[in-house]
């Protein structure tokens, strides 16, 4: 591969599954199917939270934001991945790579903050139900959602601005399906310690703090639920937050698995592990957005009723 310098880099080459061409068609069909499920499921959730007046509450407003966020997150990367499976030479421009990194990073950080906001909503609803209409009024929950997007976008802007200022004077091959920021930083021919420190701080703020906040919220929530005298009351209270808790466990559980699993020390298995790491990273970005609408539909009677009503209305209108 011809060497590039900072002033002449115009594109990056994405390896994807180039070393495993027989797998490309299989994964193309699989990922396209998952993407269509994501668009359909989250699109329906957004639609019912807008059209059904019974769902015009803070919890469902956050849920609509989460669904829109998942569509944006997957759309920022999946079309690029699918195109890579069909294109012999998988290239992306420098600016296109920067935009894709910005969108993916922004959506990921925003989702972490938004899940924390949703935990606070459930905390107030269960632990302080009488104050809920006041604390979670429209004046409060709309700025909370907006601040999640602003925080995620600002963080992404900082990280990507630092990344694109680096000189790239060597290899321009990204060993990934997309412009994953760590894979891009490895190609820089300058010290990336500032980038690493900045991303470390961002991880503490956008991963660590929300996790701690969610954990503390659910400690109070579970304590309050256990104090409810009747079994039916406990079941009803827990059902209002079980969907969110399930989504949180899947979201952070997959992150923990992806970054916490042990690395193989066998050099002969390096290629297989590299392929596995790329696929795990890819499917992590699809798993949660695909499961979110399914979880909220199966575990929430209001959403199920709204979806059934929407389908019935569509059928009768025909």
mmCIF file of C-alpha atoms in Angstrom:
data_model
loop_
_atom_site.group_PDB
_atom_site.id
_atom_site.type_symbol
_atom_site.label_atom_id
_atom_site.label_comp_id
_atom_site.label_asym_id
_atom_site.label_seq_id
_atom_site.Cartn_x
_atom_site.Cartn_y
_atom_site.Cartn_z
ATOM 1 C CA UNK A 1 0.000 0.000 0.000
ATOM 2 C CA UNK A 2 1.412 3.360 -1.030
ATOM 3 C CA UNK A 3 2.345 5.595 1.886
ATOM 4 C CA UNK A 4 0.255 8.707 2.480
ATOM 5 C CA UNK A 5 1.100 11.858 4.371
ATOM 6 C CA UNK A 6 -1.148 14.247 6.178
ATOM 7 C CA UNK A 7 -1.674 16.502 3.155
ATOM 8 C CA UNK A 8 -2.391 13.730 0.608
ATOM 9 C CA UNK A 9 -4.598 11.292 2.518
ATOM 10 C CA UNK A 10 -7.901 11.276 0.662
ATOM 11 C CA UNK A 11 -9.278 7.848 1.514
ATOM 12 C CA UNK A 12 -9.003 4.814 3.758
ATOM 13 C CA UNK A 13 -9.320 1.172 2.779
ATOM 14 C CA UNK A 14 -11.679 -0.916 4.915
ATOM 15 C CA UNK A 15 -10.627 -4.558 5.189
ATOM 16 C CA UNK A 16 -13.946 -5.912 6.469
ATOM 17 C CA UNK A 17 -14.161 -9.579 5.482
ATOM 18 C CA UNK A 18 -11.731 -9.298 2.566
ATOM 19 C CA UNK A 19 -9.762 -12.245 3.913
ATOM 20 C CA UNK A 20 -12.949 -14.328 4.099
ATOM 21 C CA UNK A 21 -14.855 -13.647 0.847
ATOM 22 C CA UNK A 22 -17.048 -16.745 1.225
ATOM 23 C CA UNK A 23 -18.601 -15.250 4.352
ATOM 24 C CA UNK A 24 -19.523 -11.915 2.773
ATOM 25 C CA UNK A 25 -22.820 -12.939 1.145
ATOM 26 C CA UNK A 26 -23.987 -14.766 4.272
ATOM 27 C CA UNK A 27 -23.259 -11.798 6.518
ATOM 28 C CA UNK A 28 -24.753 -9.393 3.965
ATOM 29 C CA UNK A 29 -28.119 -11.195 4.182
ATOM 30 C CA UNK A 30 -27.908 -11.529 7.982
ATOM 31 C CA UNK A 31 -26.987 -7.901 8.650
ATOM 32 C CA UNK A 32 -29.487 -6.564 6.113
ATOM 33 C CA UNK A 33 -32.229 -8.619 7.805
ATOM 34 C CA UNK A 34 -31.255 -7.288 11.245
ATOM 35 C CA UNK A 35 -31.148 -3.724 9.900
ATOM 36 C CA UNK A 36 -34.646 -4.028 8.414
ATOM 37 C CA UNK A 37 -35.947 -5.377 11.735
ATOM 38 C CA UNK A 38 -34.324 -2.396 13.485
ATOM 39 C CA UNK A 39 -35.934 0.093 11.095
ATOM 40 C CA UNK A 40 -39.353 -1.569 11.326
ATOM 41 C CA UNK A 41 -39.398 -2.136 15.091
ATOM 42 C CA UNK A 42 -38.058 1.256 16.095
ATOM 43 C CA UNK A 43 -40.092 2.998 13.402
ATOM 44 C CA UNK A 44 -43.295 1.468 14.794
ATOM 45 C CA UNK A 45 -42.336 2.499 18.336
ATOM 46 C CA UNK A 46 -41.728 6.090 17.237
ATOM 47 C CA UNK A 47 -45.038 6.091 15.380
ATOM 48 C CA UNK A 48 -47.133 4.823 18.297
ATOM 49 C CA UNK A 49 -45.485 7.193 20.802
ATOM 50 C CA UNK A 50 -46.457 10.085 18.523
ATOM 51 C CA UNK A 51 -49.948 8.975 17.466
ATOM 52 C CA UNK A 52 -51.262 7.408 20.682
ATOM 53 C CA UNK A 53 -52.236 10.094 23.194
ATOM 54 C CA UNK A 54 -51.983 7.563 26.062
ATOM 55 C CA UNK A 55 -48.232 7.387 25.407
ATOM 56 C CA UNK A 56 -47.645 11.137 25.657
ATOM 57 C CA UNK A 57 -45.741 10.748 28.923
ATOM 58 C CA UNK A 58 -42.063 11.280 29.872
ATOM 59 C CA UNK A 59 -41.236 7.553 29.770
ATOM 60 C CA UNK A 60 -42.549 7.103 26.232
ATOM 61 C CA UNK A 61 -41.047 10.392 25.097
ATOM 62 C CA UNK A 62 -37.646 9.031 26.176
ATOM 63 C CA UNK A 63 -38.485 5.718 24.503
ATOM 64 C CA UNK A 64 -39.258 7.509 21.233
ATOM 65 C CA UNK A 65 -35.913 9.297 21.495
ATOM 66 C CA UNK A 66 -34.176 5.974 22.155
ATOM 67 C CA UNK A 67 -35.787 4.408 19.079
ATOM 68 C CA UNK A 68 -34.836 7.377 16.884
ATOM 69 C CA UNK A 69 -31.328 7.216 18.323
ATOM 70 C CA UNK A 70 -31.026 3.511 17.476
ATOM 71 C CA UNK A 71 -32.122 4.167 13.890
ATOM 72 C CA UNK A 72 -29.549 6.970 13.553
ATOM 73 C CA UNK A 73 -26.813 4.867 15.168
ATOM 74 C CA UNK A 74 -27.279 1.876 12.881
ATOM 75 C CA UNK A 75 -27.843 4.015 9.777
ATOM 76 C CA UNK A 76 -24.500 5.733 10.377
ATOM 77 C CA UNK A 77 -22.654 2.441 9.863
ATOM 78 C CA UNK A 78 -24.778 -0.416 8.455
ATOM 79 C CA UNK A 79 -25.116 0.931 4.861
ATOM 80 C CA UNK A 80 -21.318 1.302 4.770
ATOM 81 C CA UNK A 81 -20.887 -2.273 6.004
ATOM 82 C CA UNK A 82 -23.375 -3.642 3.458
ATOM 83 C CA UNK A 83 -21.722 -1.725 0.633
ATOM 84 C CA UNK A 84 -18.380 -3.142 1.739
ATOM 85 C CA UNK A 85 -19.673 -6.703 1.341
ATOM 86 C CA UNK A 86 -20.638 -5.982 -2.281
ATOM 87 C CA UNK A 87 -17.717 -3.787 -3.378
ATOM 88 C CA UNK A 88 -14.409 -5.396 -4.391
ATOM 89 C CA UNK A 89 -12.364 -2.401 -3.195
ATOM 90 C CA UNK A 90 -13.834 -1.070 0.028
ATOM 91 C CA UNK A 91 -12.777 2.572 0.341
ATOM 92 C CA UNK A 92 -14.081 5.599 2.197
ATOM 93 C CA UNK A 93 -12.952 9.206 1.877
ATOM 94 C CA UNK A 94 -11.144 10.916 4.743
ATOM 95 C CA UNK A 95 -14.052 13.305 5.274
ATOM 96 C CA UNK A 96 -16.593 10.489 4.969
ATOM 97 C CA UNK A 97 -14.678 8.531 7.577
ATOM 98 C CA UNK A 98 -14.703 11.536 9.928
ATOM 99 C CA UNK A 99 -18.475 12.021 9.497
ATOM 100 C CA UNK A 100 -19.172 8.326 10.110
ATOM 101 C CA UNK A 101 -16.993 8.328 13.256
ATOM 102 C CA UNK A 102 -18.732 11.469 14.516
ATOM 103 C CA UNK A 103 -22.223 10.033 14.066
ATOM 104 C CA UNK A 104 -21.400 6.655 15.635
ATOM 105 C CA UNK A 105 -19.583 8.221 18.579
ATOM 106 C CA UNK A 106 -22.318 10.814 19.137
ATOM 107 C CA UNK A 107 -25.140 8.256 19.052
ATOM 108 C CA UNK A 108 -23.304 5.892 21.419
ATOM 109 C CA UNK A 109 -22.586 8.609 23.998
ATOM 110 C CA UNK A 110 -26.125 9.992 23.720
ATOM 111 C CA UNK A 111 -27.627 6.555 24.376
ATOM 112 C CA UNK A 112 -25.583 6.175 27.578
ATOM 113 C CA UNK A 113 -26.869 9.512 28.899
ATOM 114 C CA UNK A 114 -30.426 8.828 27.734
ATOM 115 C CA UNK A 115 -30.540 5.498 29.566
ATOM 116 C CA UNK A 116 -29.499 7.376 32.699
ATOM 117 C CA UNK A 117 -32.320 9.884 32.179
ATOM 118 C CA UNK A 118 -34.788 7.025 31.770
ATOM 119 C CA UNK A 119 -33.568 5.503 35.050
ATOM 120 C CA UNK A 120 -34.224 8.831 36.802
ATOM 121 C CA UNK A 121 -37.719 8.893 35.305
ATOM 122 C CA UNK A 122 -38.432 5.413 36.721
ATOM 123 C CA UNK A 123 -36.931 6.413 40.087
ATOM 124 C CA UNK A 124 -39.272 9.394 40.442
ATOM 125 C CA UNK A 125 -42.297 7.397 39.205
ATOM 126 C CA UNK A 126 -41.808 4.608 41.752
ATOM 127 C CA UNK A 127 -40.118 6.304 44.712
ATOM 128 C CA UNK A 128 -41.950 9.658 44.559
ATOM 129 C CA UNK A 129 -45.172 8.999 42.628
ATOM 130 C CA UNK A 130 -47.049 11.987 44.078
ATOM 131 C CA UNK A 131 -44.328 14.386 42.908
ATOM 132 C CA UNK A 132 -43.923 12.711 39.514
ATOM 133 C CA UNK A 133 -46.222 15.082 37.549
ATOM 134 C CA UNK A 134 -44.297 18.069 38.922
ATOM 135 C CA UNK A 135 -40.739 16.722 38.746
ATOM 136 C CA UNK A 136 -41.190 15.116 35.314
ATOM 137 C CA UNK A 137 -43.274 17.837 33.698
ATOM 138 C CA UNK A 138 -42.816 18.720 30.040
ATOM 139 C CA UNK A 139 -40.656 21.659 31.103
ATOM 140 C CA UNK A 140 -38.270 19.150 32.710
ATOM 141 C CA UNK A 141 -38.205 16.042 30.510
ATOM 142 C CA UNK A 142 -37.822 17.787 27.153
ATOM 143 C CA UNK A 143 -34.637 19.666 28.211
ATOM 144 C CA UNK A 144 -33.379 16.381 29.727
ATOM 145 C CA UNK A 145 -33.698 14.630 26.367
ATOM 146 C CA UNK A 146 -32.210 17.568 24.461
ATOM 147 C CA UNK A 147 -29.266 17.736 26.860
ATOM 148 C CA UNK A 148 -28.565 14.039 26.193
ATOM 149 C CA UNK A 149 -28.225 14.746 22.466
ATOM 150 C CA UNK A 150 -26.154 17.885 23.041
ATOM 151 C CA UNK A 151 -23.808 16.110 25.460
ATOM 152 C CA UNK A 152 -23.277 13.183 23.088
ATOM 153 C CA UNK A 153 -22.726 15.461 20.101
ATOM 154 C CA UNK A 154 -20.302 17.702 21.984
ATOM 155 C CA UNK A 155 -18.267 14.741 23.208
ATOM 156 C CA UNK A 156 -18.115 13.292 19.702
ATOM 157 C CA UNK A 157 -17.075 16.640 18.232
ATOM 158 C CA UNK A 158 -14.168 16.867 20.686
ATOM 159 C CA UNK A 159 -12.964 13.294 20.056
ATOM 160 C CA UNK A 160 -13.228 13.455 16.259
ATOM 161 C CA UNK A 161 -11.652 16.927 16.098
ATOM 162 C CA UNK A 162 -8.627 15.573 17.961
ATOM 163 C CA UNK A 163 -8.484 12.522 15.691
ATOM 164 C CA UNK A 164 -8.639 14.325 12.324
ATOM 165 C CA UNK A 165 -5.841 16.703 13.357
ATOM 166 C CA UNK A 166 -3.404 13.793 13.569
ATOM 167 C CA UNK A 167 -0.972 13.215 10.679
ATOM 168 C CA UNK A 168 -1.522 9.998 8.698
ATOM 169 C CA UNK A 169 1.704 9.265 6.855
ATOM 170 C CA UNK A 170 1.826 5.474 6.754
ATOM 171 C CA UNK A 171 -0.613 2.666 6.088
ATOM 172 C CA UNK A 172 -4.168 3.720 5.232
ATOM 173 C CA UNK A 173 -5.789 0.306 5.715
ATOM 174 C CA UNK A 174 -8.392 0.120 8.506
ATOM 175 C CA UNK A 175 -8.772 -3.413 9.817
ATOM 176 C CA UNK A 176 -12.499 -3.087 10.410
ATOM 177 C CA UNK A 177 -15.874 -2.889 8.672
ATOM 178 C CA UNK A 178 -16.266 0.808 9.445
ATOM 179 C CA UNK A 179 -14.166 3.772 10.575
ATOM 180 C CA UNK A 180 -13.884 2.625 14.179
ATOM 181 C CA UNK A 181 -12.000 5.365 16.016
ATOM 182 C CA UNK A 182 -9.461 3.115 17.753
ATOM 183 C CA UNK A 183 -8.639 1.412 14.449
ATOM 184 C CA UNK A 184 -8.165 4.822 12.817
ATOM 185 C CA UNK A 185 -5.954 6.127 15.635
ATOM 186 C CA UNK A 186 -3.612 3.152 15.149
ATOM 187 C CA UNK A 187 -2.810 4.490 11.666
ATOM 188 C CA UNK A 188 -1.595 7.883 12.912
ATOM 189 C CA UNK A 189 2.144 8.526 12.737
ATOM 190 C CA UNK A 190 2.158 10.809 15.772
ATOM 191 C CA UNK A 191 1.727 10.501 19.518
ATOM 192 C CA UNK A 192 -1.912 9.686 20.302
ATOM 193 C CA UNK A 193 -1.601 9.930 24.093
ATOM 194 C CA UNK A 194 -3.832 13.043 24.143
ATOM 195 C CA UNK A 195 -6.495 11.136 22.208
ATOM 196 C CA UNK A 196 -6.247 8.139 24.538
ATOM 197 C CA UNK A 197 -6.506 10.327 27.646
ATOM 198 C CA UNK A 198 -9.414 12.274 26.164
ATOM 199 C CA UNK A 199 -11.283 9.068 25.304
ATOM 200 C CA UNK A 200 -10.548 7.680 28.764
ATOM 201 C CA UNK A 201 -12.074 10.745 30.390
ATOM 202 C CA UNK A 202 -15.059 10.519 28.025
ATOM 203 C CA UNK A 203 -15.564 6.848 28.931
ATOM 204 C CA UNK A 204 -15.655 7.731 32.626
ATOM 205 C CA UNK A 205 -18.184 10.517 32.007
ATOM 206 C CA UNK A 206 -20.410 8.793 29.449
ATOM 207 C CA UNK A 207 -20.093 5.174 30.579
ATOM 208 C CA UNK A 208 -19.031 5.183 34.215
ATOM 209 C CA UNK A 209 -21.225 8.018 35.509
ATOM 210 C CA UNK A 210 -24.468 6.805 33.835
ATOM 211 C CA UNK A 211 -23.843 3.238 35.052
ATOM 212 C CA UNK A 212 -23.317 4.494 38.612
ATOM 213 C CA UNK A 213 -26.400 6.713 38.358
ATOM 214 C CA UNK A 214 -28.530 3.843 37.019
ATOM 215 C CA UNK A 215 -27.231 1.480 39.721
ATOM 216 C CA UNK A 216 -28.032 3.919 42.544
ATOM 217 C CA UNK A 217 -31.465 4.654 41.029
ATOM 218 C CA UNK A 218 -32.354 0.971 40.930
ATOM 219 C CA UNK A 219 -31.123 0.393 44.467
ATOM 220 C CA UNK A 220 -33.700 2.962 45.606
ATOM 221 C CA UNK A 221 -36.321 1.569 43.202
ATOM 222 C CA UNK A 222 -35.909 -2.022 44.396
ATOM 223 C CA UNK A 223 -35.877 -0.899 48.038
ATOM 224 C CA UNK A 224 -39.161 0.937 47.481
ATOM 225 C CA UNK A 225 -40.745 -1.991 45.609
ATOM 226 C CA UNK A 226 -39.819 -4.453 48.365
ATOM 227 C CA UNK A 227 -41.588 -2.224 50.905
ATOM 228 C CA UNK A 228 -44.898 -2.519 49.052
ATOM 229 C CA UNK A 229 -47.053 -4.851 51.175
ATOM 230 C CA UNK A 230 -49.032 -6.630 48.449
ATOM 231 C CA UNK A 231 -47.479 -9.021 45.924
ATOM 232 C CA UNK A 232 -49.708 -7.577 43.182
ATOM 233 C CA UNK A 233 -48.487 -4.065 43.999
ATOM 234 C CA UNK A 234 -44.851 -5.184 43.849
ATOM 235 C CA UNK A 235 -45.441 -6.922 40.529
ATOM 236 C CA UNK A 236 -47.150 -3.867 39.047
ATOM 237 C CA UNK A 237 -44.396 -1.509 40.238
ATOM 238 C CA UNK A 238 -41.612 -3.713 38.919
ATOM 239 C CA UNK A 239 -43.357 -4.142 35.547
ATOM 240 C CA UNK A 240 -43.081 -0.386 34.957
ATOM 241 C CA UNK A 241 -39.269 -0.515 34.993
ATOM 242 C CA UNK A 242 -38.479 -4.109 33.939
ATOM 243 C CA UNK A 243 -38.203 -3.244 30.224
ATOM 244 C CA UNK A 244 -35.745 -0.408 30.883
ATOM 245 C CA UNK A 245 -33.714 -2.577 33.259
ATOM 246 C CA UNK A 246 -33.545 -5.357 30.652
ATOM 247 C CA UNK A 247 -32.317 -2.906 27.987
ATOM 248 C CA UNK A 248 -29.679 -1.521 30.391
ATOM 249 C CA UNK A 249 -28.402 -5.018 31.232
ATOM 250 C CA UNK A 250 -28.132 -5.971 27.532
ATOM 251 C CA UNK A 251 -26.535 -2.635 26.535
ATOM 252 C CA UNK A 252 -23.861 -2.546 29.229
ATOM 253 C CA UNK A 253 -23.523 -6.333 29.382
ATOM 254 C CA UNK A 254 -22.469 -6.512 25.738
ATOM 255 C CA UNK A 255 -20.008 -3.655 26.280
ATOM 256 C CA UNK A 256 -18.504 -5.492 29.254
ATOM 257 C CA UNK A 257 -18.266 -8.713 27.253
ATOM 258 C CA UNK A 258 -16.739 -6.997 24.235
ATOM 259 C CA UNK A 259 -13.988 -5.169 26.118
ATOM 260 C CA UNK A 260 -13.593 -7.478 29.110
ATOM 261 C CA UNK A 261 -13.132 -10.852 27.399
ATOM 262 C CA UNK A 262 -9.586 -12.273 27.626
ATOM 263 C CA UNK A 263 -7.291 -11.992 24.628
ATOM 264 C CA UNK A 264 -5.769 -15.104 23.107
ATOM 265 C CA UNK A 265 -2.016 -15.455 23.570
ATOM 266 C CA UNK A 266 -1.722 -17.977 20.758
ATOM 267 C CA UNK A 267 -0.134 -16.210 17.747
ATOM 268 C CA UNK A 268 -1.563 -18.865 15.411
ATOM 269 C CA UNK A 269 -5.062 -17.900 16.491
ATOM 270 C CA UNK A 270 -4.522 -14.163 16.066
ATOM 271 C CA UNK A 271 -6.333 -14.007 12.711
ATOM 272 C CA UNK A 272 -9.355 -15.900 14.045
ATOM 273 C CA UNK A 273 -9.512 -13.710 17.129
ATOM 274 C CA UNK A 274 -9.170 -10.580 14.987
ATOM 275 C CA UNK A 275 -12.119 -11.740 12.874
ATOM 276 C CA UNK A 276 -14.114 -12.592 15.999
ATOM 277 C CA UNK A 277 -13.391 -9.175 17.539
ATOM 278 C CA UNK A 278 -14.576 -7.376 14.411
ATOM 279 C CA UNK A 279 -17.765 -9.439 14.188
ATOM 280 C CA UNK A 280 -18.530 -9.004 17.897
ATOM 281 C CA UNK A 281 -18.079 -5.251 17.535
ATOM 282 C CA UNK A 282 -20.335 -5.238 14.476
ATOM 283 C CA UNK A 283 -23.121 -7.291 16.034
ATOM 284 C CA UNK A 284 -22.912 -5.332 19.293
ATOM 285 C CA UNK A 285 -23.956 -2.266 17.299
ATOM 286 C CA UNK A 286 -26.971 -4.179 15.950
ATOM 287 C CA UNK A 287 -28.068 -6.302 18.898
ATOM 288 C CA UNK A 288 -29.350 -3.624 21.292
ATOM 289 C CA UNK A 289 -31.169 -1.512 18.639
ATOM 290 C CA UNK A 290 -32.857 -4.681 17.358
ATOM 291 C CA UNK A 291 -33.884 -5.941 20.799
ATOM 292 C CA UNK A 292 -35.050 -2.605 22.272
ATOM 293 C CA UNK A 293 -38.435 -2.429 20.459
ATOM 294 C CA UNK A 294 -38.995 -6.160 21.000
ATOM 295 C CA UNK A 295 -38.364 -5.842 24.744
ATOM 296 C CA UNK A 296 -40.566 -2.771 25.131
ATOM 297 C CA UNK A 297 -43.327 -4.364 23.050
ATOM 298 C CA UNK A 298 -43.320 -7.679 24.922
ATOM 299 C CA UNK A 299 -42.908 -6.305 28.438
ATOM 300 C CA UNK A 300 -45.121 -3.231 28.238
ATOM 301 C CA UNK A 301 -48.907 -3.593 27.960
ATOM 302 C CA UNK A 302 -49.387 0.074 26.959
ATOM 303 C CA UNK A 303 -47.050 -0.290 23.971
ATOM 304 C CA UNK A 304 -48.646 -3.607 22.987
ATOM 305 C CA UNK A 305 -52.107 -2.032 23.134
ATOM 306 C CA UNK A 306 -50.950 0.973 21.099
ATOM 307 C CA UNK A 307 -49.368 -1.250 18.416
ATOM 308 C CA UNK A 308 -52.516 -3.403 18.206
ATOM 309 C CA UNK A 309 -54.617 -0.255 17.929
ATOM 310 C CA UNK A 310 -52.402 1.113 15.171
ATOM 311 C CA UNK A 311 -52.580 -2.154 13.223
ATOM 312 C CA UNK A 312 -56.369 -2.391 13.680
ATOM 313 C CA UNK A 313 -56.812 1.204 12.548
ATOM 314 C CA UNK A 314 -54.675 0.529 9.471
ATOM 315 C CA UNK A 315 -56.690 -2.596 8.626
ATOM 316 C CA UNK A 316 -60.058 -0.871 9.018
ATOM 317 C CA UNK A 317 -58.930 2.139 6.986
ATOM 318 C CA UNK A 318 -58.309 -0.189 4.061
#
